[in-house]
XYZ file of N, CA and C in Angstrom:
591
model
N 123.577 102.322 107.729
C 124.093 103.475 108.531
C 123.505 104.802 107.071
N 123.513 105.790 106.699
C 122.741 107.101 106.099
C 123.505 107.561 105.507
N 124.434 107.503 104.259
C 125.244 108.480 103.889
C 125.675 109.462 103.067
N 124.056 109.615 102.894
C 123.290 111.103 101.931
C 122.028 110.929 101.839
N 120.649 111.965 102.024
C 119.912 112.553 101.662
C 119.685 113.212 100.132
N 119.182 112.734 99.302
C 119.076 113.468 98.649
C 117.511 113.469 97.719
N 116.910 114.863 98.094
C 115.521 115.442 97.723
C 115.472 117.258 97.955
N 114.525 117.494 98.083
C 113.461 118.453 98.418
C 113.229 118.804 99.451
N 113.773 120.238 99.599
C 113.798 121.000 100.919
C 112.649 121.828 101.462
N 112.186 120.507 102.574
C 110.352 121.464 102.523
C 110.041 121.778 103.684
N 111.034 121.914 104.657
C 111.047 123.176 105.582
C 112.191 123.628 106.384
N 112.805 124.741 106.815
C 114.024 124.833 107.101
C 113.695 126.014 108.644
N 114.471 125.909 109.287
C 114.136 126.622 111.223
C 115.778 126.718 111.415
N 116.050 127.243 112.503
C 116.781 127.804 113.057
C 117.960 126.588 113.291
N 117.549 125.418 113.294
C 118.410 124.001 114.026
C 118.103 123.640 113.034
N 117.500 122.904 112.367
C 117.317 121.876 111.409
C 116.935 121.790 109.792
N 116.778 120.942 108.825
C 116.071 121.385 107.930
C 114.926 119.740 107.555
N 114.251 120.003 106.973
C 113.480 118.728 106.710
C 113.738 118.795 105.538
N 114.235 117.408 104.230
C 114.337 117.444 103.664
C 113.458 116.198 103.164
N 112.461 116.263 101.984
C 111.691 115.148 101.642
C 112.134 113.942 100.211
N 111.822 112.924 100.972
C 112.420 112.235 99.786
C 111.509 110.837 99.948
N 110.701 110.943 98.236
C 109.748 109.921 98.370
C 108.926 109.819 99.783
N 108.687 110.897 100.005
C 107.396 111.295 100.746
C 107.205 111.424 101.970
N 108.530 110.870 103.009
C 109.422 111.137 103.488
C 110.180 112.201 104.251
N 109.983 112.639 105.181
C 110.604 114.109 105.598
C 111.789 113.729 106.644
N 113.021 113.759 105.866
C 114.098 113.117 107.254
C 114.482 115.073 108.038
N 114.162 114.880 109.228
C 114.619 116.144 110.147
C 117.168 116.148 110.281
N 117.187 116.924 110.026
C 118.523 116.843 109.544
C 118.870 117.915 110.027
N 119.678 118.265 111.005
C 119.731 118.874 112.262
C 121.487 119.407 110.986
N 121.266 120.933 110.800
C 122.602 121.175 110.223
C 123.626 122.726 110.477
N 125.025 122.561 110.687
C 126.165 123.528 111.166
C 125.325 124.987 110.992
N 124.451 125.484 109.444
C 123.356 126.935 108.866
C 122.706 125.765 107.847
N 121.373 125.797 108.413
C 120.238 125.472 108.276
C 119.613 126.553 107.101
N 119.493 127.428 107.388
C 119.574 128.883 106.266
C 120.508 128.964 105.068
N 121.739 128.037 105.083
C 121.380 127.929 103.488
C 120.954 127.204 102.531
N 120.216 126.769 103.224
C 119.008 125.303 102.324
C 118.242 126.391 101.794
N 117.363 125.954 101.098
C 116.142 127.398 100.731
C 114.681 126.276 100.030
N 113.604 126.523 101.112
C 112.385 125.383 100.941
C 112.570 125.716 98.821
N 111.840 124.642 98.802
C 111.841 125.170 97.009
C 112.937 124.112 95.932
N 114.226 123.975 97.102
C 115.448 124.282 96.531
C 115.315 122.574 95.950
N 115.218 121.785 94.853
C 115.246 120.677 94.054
C 115.853 119.565 93.995
N 116.616 119.047 94.596
C 116.412 117.956 94.090
C 118.061 117.776 95.119
N 118.271 118.370 96.405
C 119.658 119.178 96.666
C 120.041 117.804 97.985
N 121.801 117.527 98.040
C 122.493 116.585 98.881
C 122.931 117.259 100.027
N 122.461 116.091 101.614
C 122.591 116.581 102.435
C 123.744 114.996 102.652
N 125.141 115.528 103.122
C 126.064 114.087 103.146
C 125.621 114.357 104.954
N 124.843 112.800 105.467
C 124.645 113.061 107.024
C 125.806 111.911 107.878
N 125.795 112.224 109.434
C 125.915 111.330 110.597
C 125.255 111.168 111.127
N 124.432 109.951 111.678
C 123.761 109.438 112.171
C 124.678 109.310 113.356
N 124.573 110.325 114.553
C 124.400 109.779 115.556
C 123.503 109.343 116.476
N 123.927 108.426 117.286
C 123.116 107.468 118.223
C 124.094 107.553 120.060
N 123.178 108.201 120.811
C 123.144 108.106 122.446
C 121.962 106.819 122.308
N 121.673 106.211 124.128
C 120.977 106.149 124.160
C 119.869 106.858 125.213
N 119.863 108.387 125.025
C 119.133 109.331 125.536
C 118.599 109.782 124.341
N 119.470 110.079 123.220
C 119.261 110.949 121.766
C 119.486 110.173 120.366
N 118.708 111.143 119.578
C 119.220 109.522 118.400
C 119.172 111.026 117.112
N 120.312 112.013 116.309
C 119.395 112.815 115.246
C 120.539 112.061 114.324
N 119.756 112.687 112.876
C 120.682 112.964 111.845
C 121.545 114.989 111.389
N 122.612 114.399 112.036
C 123.649 115.712 111.407
C 123.377 115.858 109.229
N 123.506 116.568 109.103
C 124.057 116.574 107.722
C 124.204 118.057 106.832
N 125.815 117.070 106.487
C 126.292 118.588 106.008
C 126.686 119.263 104.381
N 127.295 119.831 104.223
C 127.017 120.915 102.780
C 128.139 119.994 101.934
N 129.396 118.781 102.705
C 129.974 118.266 101.569
C 130.927 117.061 102.888
N 131.555 116.595 102.538
C 131.856 115.676 102.928
C 132.951 115.156 104.165
N 133.884 116.987 103.129
C 135.198 117.308 104.298
C 134.714 117.573 105.524
N 133.180 118.796 105.140
C 132.452 119.316 106.580
C 132.482 118.069 108.354
N 131.655 117.254 106.934
C 130.774 116.083 107.788
C 132.583 114.915 108.266
N 133.380 115.029 107.434
C 135.307 114.577 108.295
C 135.805 115.614 109.978
N 135.117 116.459 109.191
C 134.962 118.107 110.391
C 134.606 117.437 111.653
N 133.489 117.424 110.801
C 132.672 116.780 112.663
C 132.656 115.773 113.123
N 133.367 115.018 112.798
C 133.125 113.311 113.252
C 134.704 113.794 113.844
N 135.792 114.388 113.599
C 137.315 113.922 113.921
C 136.814 115.140 115.580
N 136.020 116.569 115.399
C 136.066 116.904 116.597
C 135.102 116.090 117.717
N 134.401 115.661 117.477
C 134.055 114.102 117.948
C 134.771 113.700 119.054
N 135.820 113.521 118.522
C 137.153 112.039 119.743
C 137.583 113.248 119.791
N 137.759 114.258 120.074
C 138.115 115.139 121.069
C 137.573 115.614 122.469
N 138.120 114.975 123.479
C 138.329 115.470 124.820
C 137.222 116.730 124.544
N 136.053 116.824 125.943
C 134.993 117.838 126.054
C 134.305 118.496 124.880
N 134.205 118.295 123.696
C 133.070 118.053 122.306
C 132.600 117.386 122.554
N 130.899 118.310 122.118
C 130.452 116.546 122.301
C 129.885 117.934 120.746
N 128.395 116.806 119.985
C 127.906 116.919 119.342
C 127.701 118.196 119.279
N 126.852 118.877 119.573
C 126.684 121.100 119.822
C 128.191 121.588 119.376
N 128.835 120.943 120.876
C 130.122 122.210 120.020
C 130.946 121.766 118.927
N 130.498 120.815 118.160
C 131.246 120.199 116.988
C 131.176 120.533 115.844
N 129.178 121.382 115.963
C 128.345 121.453 115.202
C 129.245 123.268 115.153
N 129.296 123.313 116.550
C 129.142 125.082 116.218
C 130.601 124.889 115.274
N 131.624 124.851 115.801
C 132.671 124.969 114.538
C 132.402 125.172 114.250
N 131.679 123.996 112.351
C 131.895 123.700 111.733
C 131.585 124.446 111.034
N 130.182 125.548 111.730
C 129.083 126.177 111.392
C 129.592 127.604 110.928
N 130.708 127.696 112.121
C 131.661 128.985 112.131
C 132.941 129.091 111.435
N 133.234 128.305 111.397
C 134.885 127.671 110.671
C 134.444 127.705 109.272
N 135.953 128.484 108.890
C 136.323 127.321 107.511
C 137.709 126.501 107.143
N 137.297 124.853 106.750
C 137.518 123.496 107.418
C 139.296 123.947 106.839
N 140.066 124.798 106.179
C 140.914 124.951 105.856
C 142.014 125.692 107.174
N 140.680 126.764 106.930
C 141.945 127.720 108.352
C 141.874 126.919 109.259
N 140.646 125.914 110.397
C 140.809 125.292 111.244
C 141.794 124.306 111.152
N 141.691 123.639 110.303
C 143.240 122.532 110.297
C 144.106 123.293 110.265
N 145.075 124.219 109.726
C 145.658 125.168 109.701
C 146.457 125.893 111.430
N 144.934 126.162 112.048
C 145.035 126.284 112.936
C 145.309 125.362 114.572
N 144.360 124.551 113.850
C 145.830 123.262 115.014
C 146.483 121.934 114.535
N 147.417 122.485 113.258
C 148.165 122.131 112.753
C 150.448 123.295 112.667
N 148.985 124.283 113.027
C 150.639 125.747 113.701
C 149.941 125.933 115.843
N 149.470 125.224 116.253
C 148.208 125.804 117.423
C 147.829 126.394 117.506
N 147.694 127.582 117.172
C 147.557 128.619 116.831
C 145.827 128.554 118.413
N 146.153 128.880 119.332
C 144.963 128.903 120.411
C 144.229 129.479 120.336
N 144.670 130.898 119.645
C 144.093 132.156 119.513
C 143.368 132.040 118.196
N 143.125 131.520 117.819
C 141.926 131.128 116.328
C 141.328 129.859 116.631
N 141.654 129.114 117.591
C 140.820 128.221 118.157
C 139.403 128.826 119.813
N 140.104 129.757 119.882
C 139.295 130.101 121.302
C 138.253 130.953 121.580
N 137.753 131.475 119.107
C 137.123 132.902 118.979
C 135.818 131.579 118.531
N 135.561 130.185 118.933
C 134.670 129.011 118.209
C 134.209 129.018 119.491
N 132.535 128.946 119.466
C 131.314 129.247 120.418
C 132.101 127.996 121.051
N 131.759 128.320 123.015
C 131.434 126.921 123.872
C 133.654 127.273 123.965
N 134.731 127.431 122.542
C 136.286 126.625 123.352
C 136.134 128.139 123.798
N 137.111 127.342 125.375
C 138.203 127.720 125.858
C 139.161 127.355 125.827
N 140.272 127.820 126.100
C 141.517 128.007 126.488
C 142.426 126.119 126.906
N 141.159 125.701 127.831
C 141.149 124.019 127.883
C 141.414 123.149 126.626
N 140.185 123.239 126.170
C 139.424 122.845 124.775
C 140.932 123.776 123.589
N 140.724 124.637 123.759
C 141.632 125.155 122.287
C 143.400 123.958 121.944
N 143.543 123.499 123.825
C 144.424 122.843 123.623
C 144.444 121.295 123.525
N 143.204 120.749 123.659
C 142.511 119.689 123.479
C 142.791 119.371 122.560
N 142.724 121.054 121.352
C 141.754 120.331 119.886
C 142.973 119.958 119.558
N 144.055 120.515 119.512
C 145.610 120.528 119.271
C 146.122 119.229 119.108
N 146.235 119.223 120.295
C 146.886 117.925 120.775
C 145.889 116.188 120.379
N 144.500 116.543 119.952
C 143.988 115.411 119.965
C 143.903 115.299 118.149
N 144.034 116.055 117.589
C 144.502 116.403 116.275
C 144.878 116.473 115.815
N 146.135 117.060 115.605
C 147.231 118.150 115.020
C 148.255 116.333 114.519
N 147.813 116.550 112.857
C 148.949 115.314 112.485
C 147.785 114.442 111.759
N 146.677 114.555 112.399
C 145.325 113.881 111.786
C 144.445 113.727 110.449
N 144.921 114.515 110.615
C 143.312 116.042 109.701
C 144.130 115.724 107.739
N 145.121 115.395 107.738
C 145.723 115.124 106.486
C 144.806 114.575 105.315
N 143.509 114.872 105.634
C 142.700 114.244 104.330
C 141.517 115.037 104.388
N 141.674 116.039 105.665
C 140.445 117.467 104.966
C 141.456 118.647 104.237
N 142.558 118.322 105.492
C 143.622 119.258 104.050
C 144.510 119.119 104.204
N 146.280 118.488 102.694
C 146.378 117.953 102.747
C 147.752 119.580 103.031
N 147.703 120.549 102.445
C 148.270 121.501 102.225
C 148.553 121.656 103.466
N 148.078 121.750 104.800
C 148.649 122.448 106.042
C 149.554 121.150 106.653
N 149.295 119.834 106.703
C 149.836 118.787 106.921
C 150.741 118.725 106.594
N 151.852 118.410 107.079
C 153.159 117.983 106.405
C 152.954 116.262 105.902
N 152.885 115.354 105.301
C 153.370 114.248 104.769
C 154.167 113.551 106.243
N 154.361 112.488 106.556
C 155.215 112.022 107.410
C 156.531 111.941 106.288
N 156.946 111.012 105.592
C 158.090 111.393 104.954
C 159.030 112.108 104.632
N 158.547 113.387 104.645
C 158.282 114.439 103.988
C 158.601 115.432 106.233
N 157.760 114.912 106.909
C 157.971 115.438 108.164
C 159.718 114.920 109.043
N 159.367 113.216 108.392
C 160.485 112.470 109.306
C 162.242 113.228 109.092
N 162.026 113.334 107.532
C 163.164 113.688 106.694
C 163.577 115.196 107.169
N 162.948 116.291 107.423
C 163.010 116.960 107.681
C 163.436 117.392 109.680
N 162.300 116.411 110.193
C 162.723 116.207 111.578
C 164.581 115.675 111.415
N 164.664 115.000 111.096
C 166.286 114.373 111.593
C 167.527 115.603 110.716
N 166.692 116.093 109.738
C 167.863 117.195 108.940
C 167.483 118.463 110.178
N 166.811 119.371 111.018
C 166.460 119.881 111.638
C 167.081 119.333 113.314
N 167.479 118.304 114.060
C 167.611 118.187 114.729
C 169.487 118.058 114.149
N 169.707 117.558 113.767
C 170.660 117.705 113.035
C 171.648 119.360 113.701
N 170.106 120.545 112.697
C 171.357 122.212 112.533
C 170.662 122.132 114.023
N 169.924 121.318 114.830
C 169.913 122.181 116.452
C 171.751 121.771 116.934
N 172.450 120.265 116.883
C 173.241 119.928 117.393
C 174.697 120.990 116.905
N 174.421 121.286 115.364
C 175.405 122.350 115.116
C 175.385 124.006 116.067
N 174.011 123.854 116.222
C 173.732 125.442 117.420
C 173.982 125.481 118.553
N 173.848 124.354 119.496
C 174.601 124.208 120.921
C 176.463 123.720 120.083
N 176.479 123.540 119.391
C 178.429 122.975 119.405
C 178.589 124.516 119.102
N 178.066 125.511 118.759
C 178.119 126.760 118.486
C 178.069 127.979 118.842
N 177.848 127.442 120.625
C 176.887 127.867 121.966
C 176.073 128.320 122.684
N 175.331 128.325 121.338
C 173.655 128.618 122.081
C 173.204 127.293 123.225
N 172.141 128.859 124.191
C 171.677 127.608 125.562
C 170.805 126.311 124.625
N 169.739 125.799 125.498
C 169.171 124.709 124.261
C 167.913 126.200 124.427
N 167.325 126.562 125.120
C 166.027 127.398 125.679
C 166.265 128.749 124.360
N 167.007 128.867 123.847
C 167.591 129.783 122.425
C 167.090 128.608 121.413
N 167.546 127.353 121.186
C 168.165 126.276 120.516
C 166.962 125.510 120.369
N 165.452 125.235 121.833
C 164.272 124.551 121.205
C 163.419 125.855 120.517
N 163.672 127.534 121.181
C 162.746 128.498 120.522
C 162.588 128.114 119.040
N 163.747 128.003 118.803
C 163.544 128.500 117.232
C 163.652 127.470 115.959
N 163.655 125.679 117.069
C 163.183 124.559 116.713
C 162.031 124.625 116.016
N 161.382 125.154 117.018
C 160.252 125.278 117.102
C 159.085 125.515 115.625
N 160.193 127.202 115.705
C 160.193 127.668 114.549
C 159.858 127.550 113.064
N 161.146 126.770 113.205
C 161.251 125.938 111.648
C 160.670 124.511 111.158
N 159.933 123.855 112.401
C 159.370 122.069 111.897
C 158.940 122.447 111.069
N 157.853 124.023 110.899
C 156.533 123.881 109.161
C 157.898 123.928 108.253
N 158.930 124.314 107.800
C 159.951 124.135 106.818
C 160.058 122.803 107.313
N 160.734 122.662 105.655
C 161.615 121.908 104.915
C 162.387 121.881 104.572
N 163.693 122.229 104.828
C 165.119 122.648 104.292
C 166.392 120.940 104.582
N 167.585 121.661 104.585
C 168.728 120.521 104.597
C 169.324 121.304 105.912
N 170.153 120.813 106.352
C 170.463 120.573 107.534
C 171.157 122.566 107.632
N 171.735 122.624 106.314
C 173.486 123.676 106.482
C 171.530 125.159 106.575
N 170.659 124.668 105.220
C 170.336 125.884 105.135
C 168.454 126.145 106.497
N 169.205 125.185 107.416
C 167.978 124.826 108.514
C 169.122 125.865 109.563
N 171.133 125.928 109.616
C 171.330 126.502 110.390
C 171.197 127.502 110.113
N 171.440 128.027 109.086
C 171.432 129.521 108.337
C 169.684 130.233 108.839
N 169.096 129.391 108.703
C 167.572 130.105 109.100
C 168.217 130.465 110.281
N 167.810 129.494 111.539
C 167.786 130.077 113.018
C 168.854 130.290 112.826
N 170.265 131.002 112.511
C 171.272 131.484 113.330
C 170.071 133.063 112.644
N 169.568 132.759 111.951
C 168.457 134.821 110.831
C 167.625 134.890 112.119
N 167.805 134.310 112.344
C 165.653 133.911 113.699
C 167.050 134.289 114.943
N 167.353 133.717 115.910
C 168.860 134.404 116.902
C 169.162 135.825 116.725
N 169.782 135.938 115.367
C 170.225 137.303 116.061
C 169.566 138.331 115.914
N 167.736 137.736 114.802
C 166.913 138.820 115.104
C 166.456 138.743 116.833
N 166.809 137.789 117.077
C 166.087 138.077 118.409
C 167.165 139.024 119.816
N 168.621 138.629 119.674
C 169.748 139.558 120.533
C 169.136 140.533 120.480
């Protein structure tokens, strides 16, 4: 496995970049090849060696985070290397992770080749699994478990106050990203319910 390639940019086109290392030119398919310029000295491209029966491709990225995002996307049902590369090329890692965590399908369908079905699959397959890429947008398991327990207690209190299951479920979804005490959840939920009514 080639972890990265360090060398000079020998050639750039719309689909790939050629990095010369010790007299050998590595053809690397990159999300944004024109980020690189011929004559650039000693650049590093982080690579992913993609091997299938009918093809063998070396993909390259500006950072390990971009490469990690690409490999995560390859694990999503319905997304192949071309689709994953287009998403990495068009997006920003933090914004993409945030969209997946918050299930913002309207943001995800803006990417080339991503329709509603694929956007839903992305959130289904990746939500909660991208902490190493953007920890600020993915709650840690400890905090999330604690907030779920407190939130569940708050929901029980709301049901006892006479709110319907549908109303409670709606505010529960809205409050899942917040880490509060049971009392704080109840107060916040009541604010949301009163605004809805």
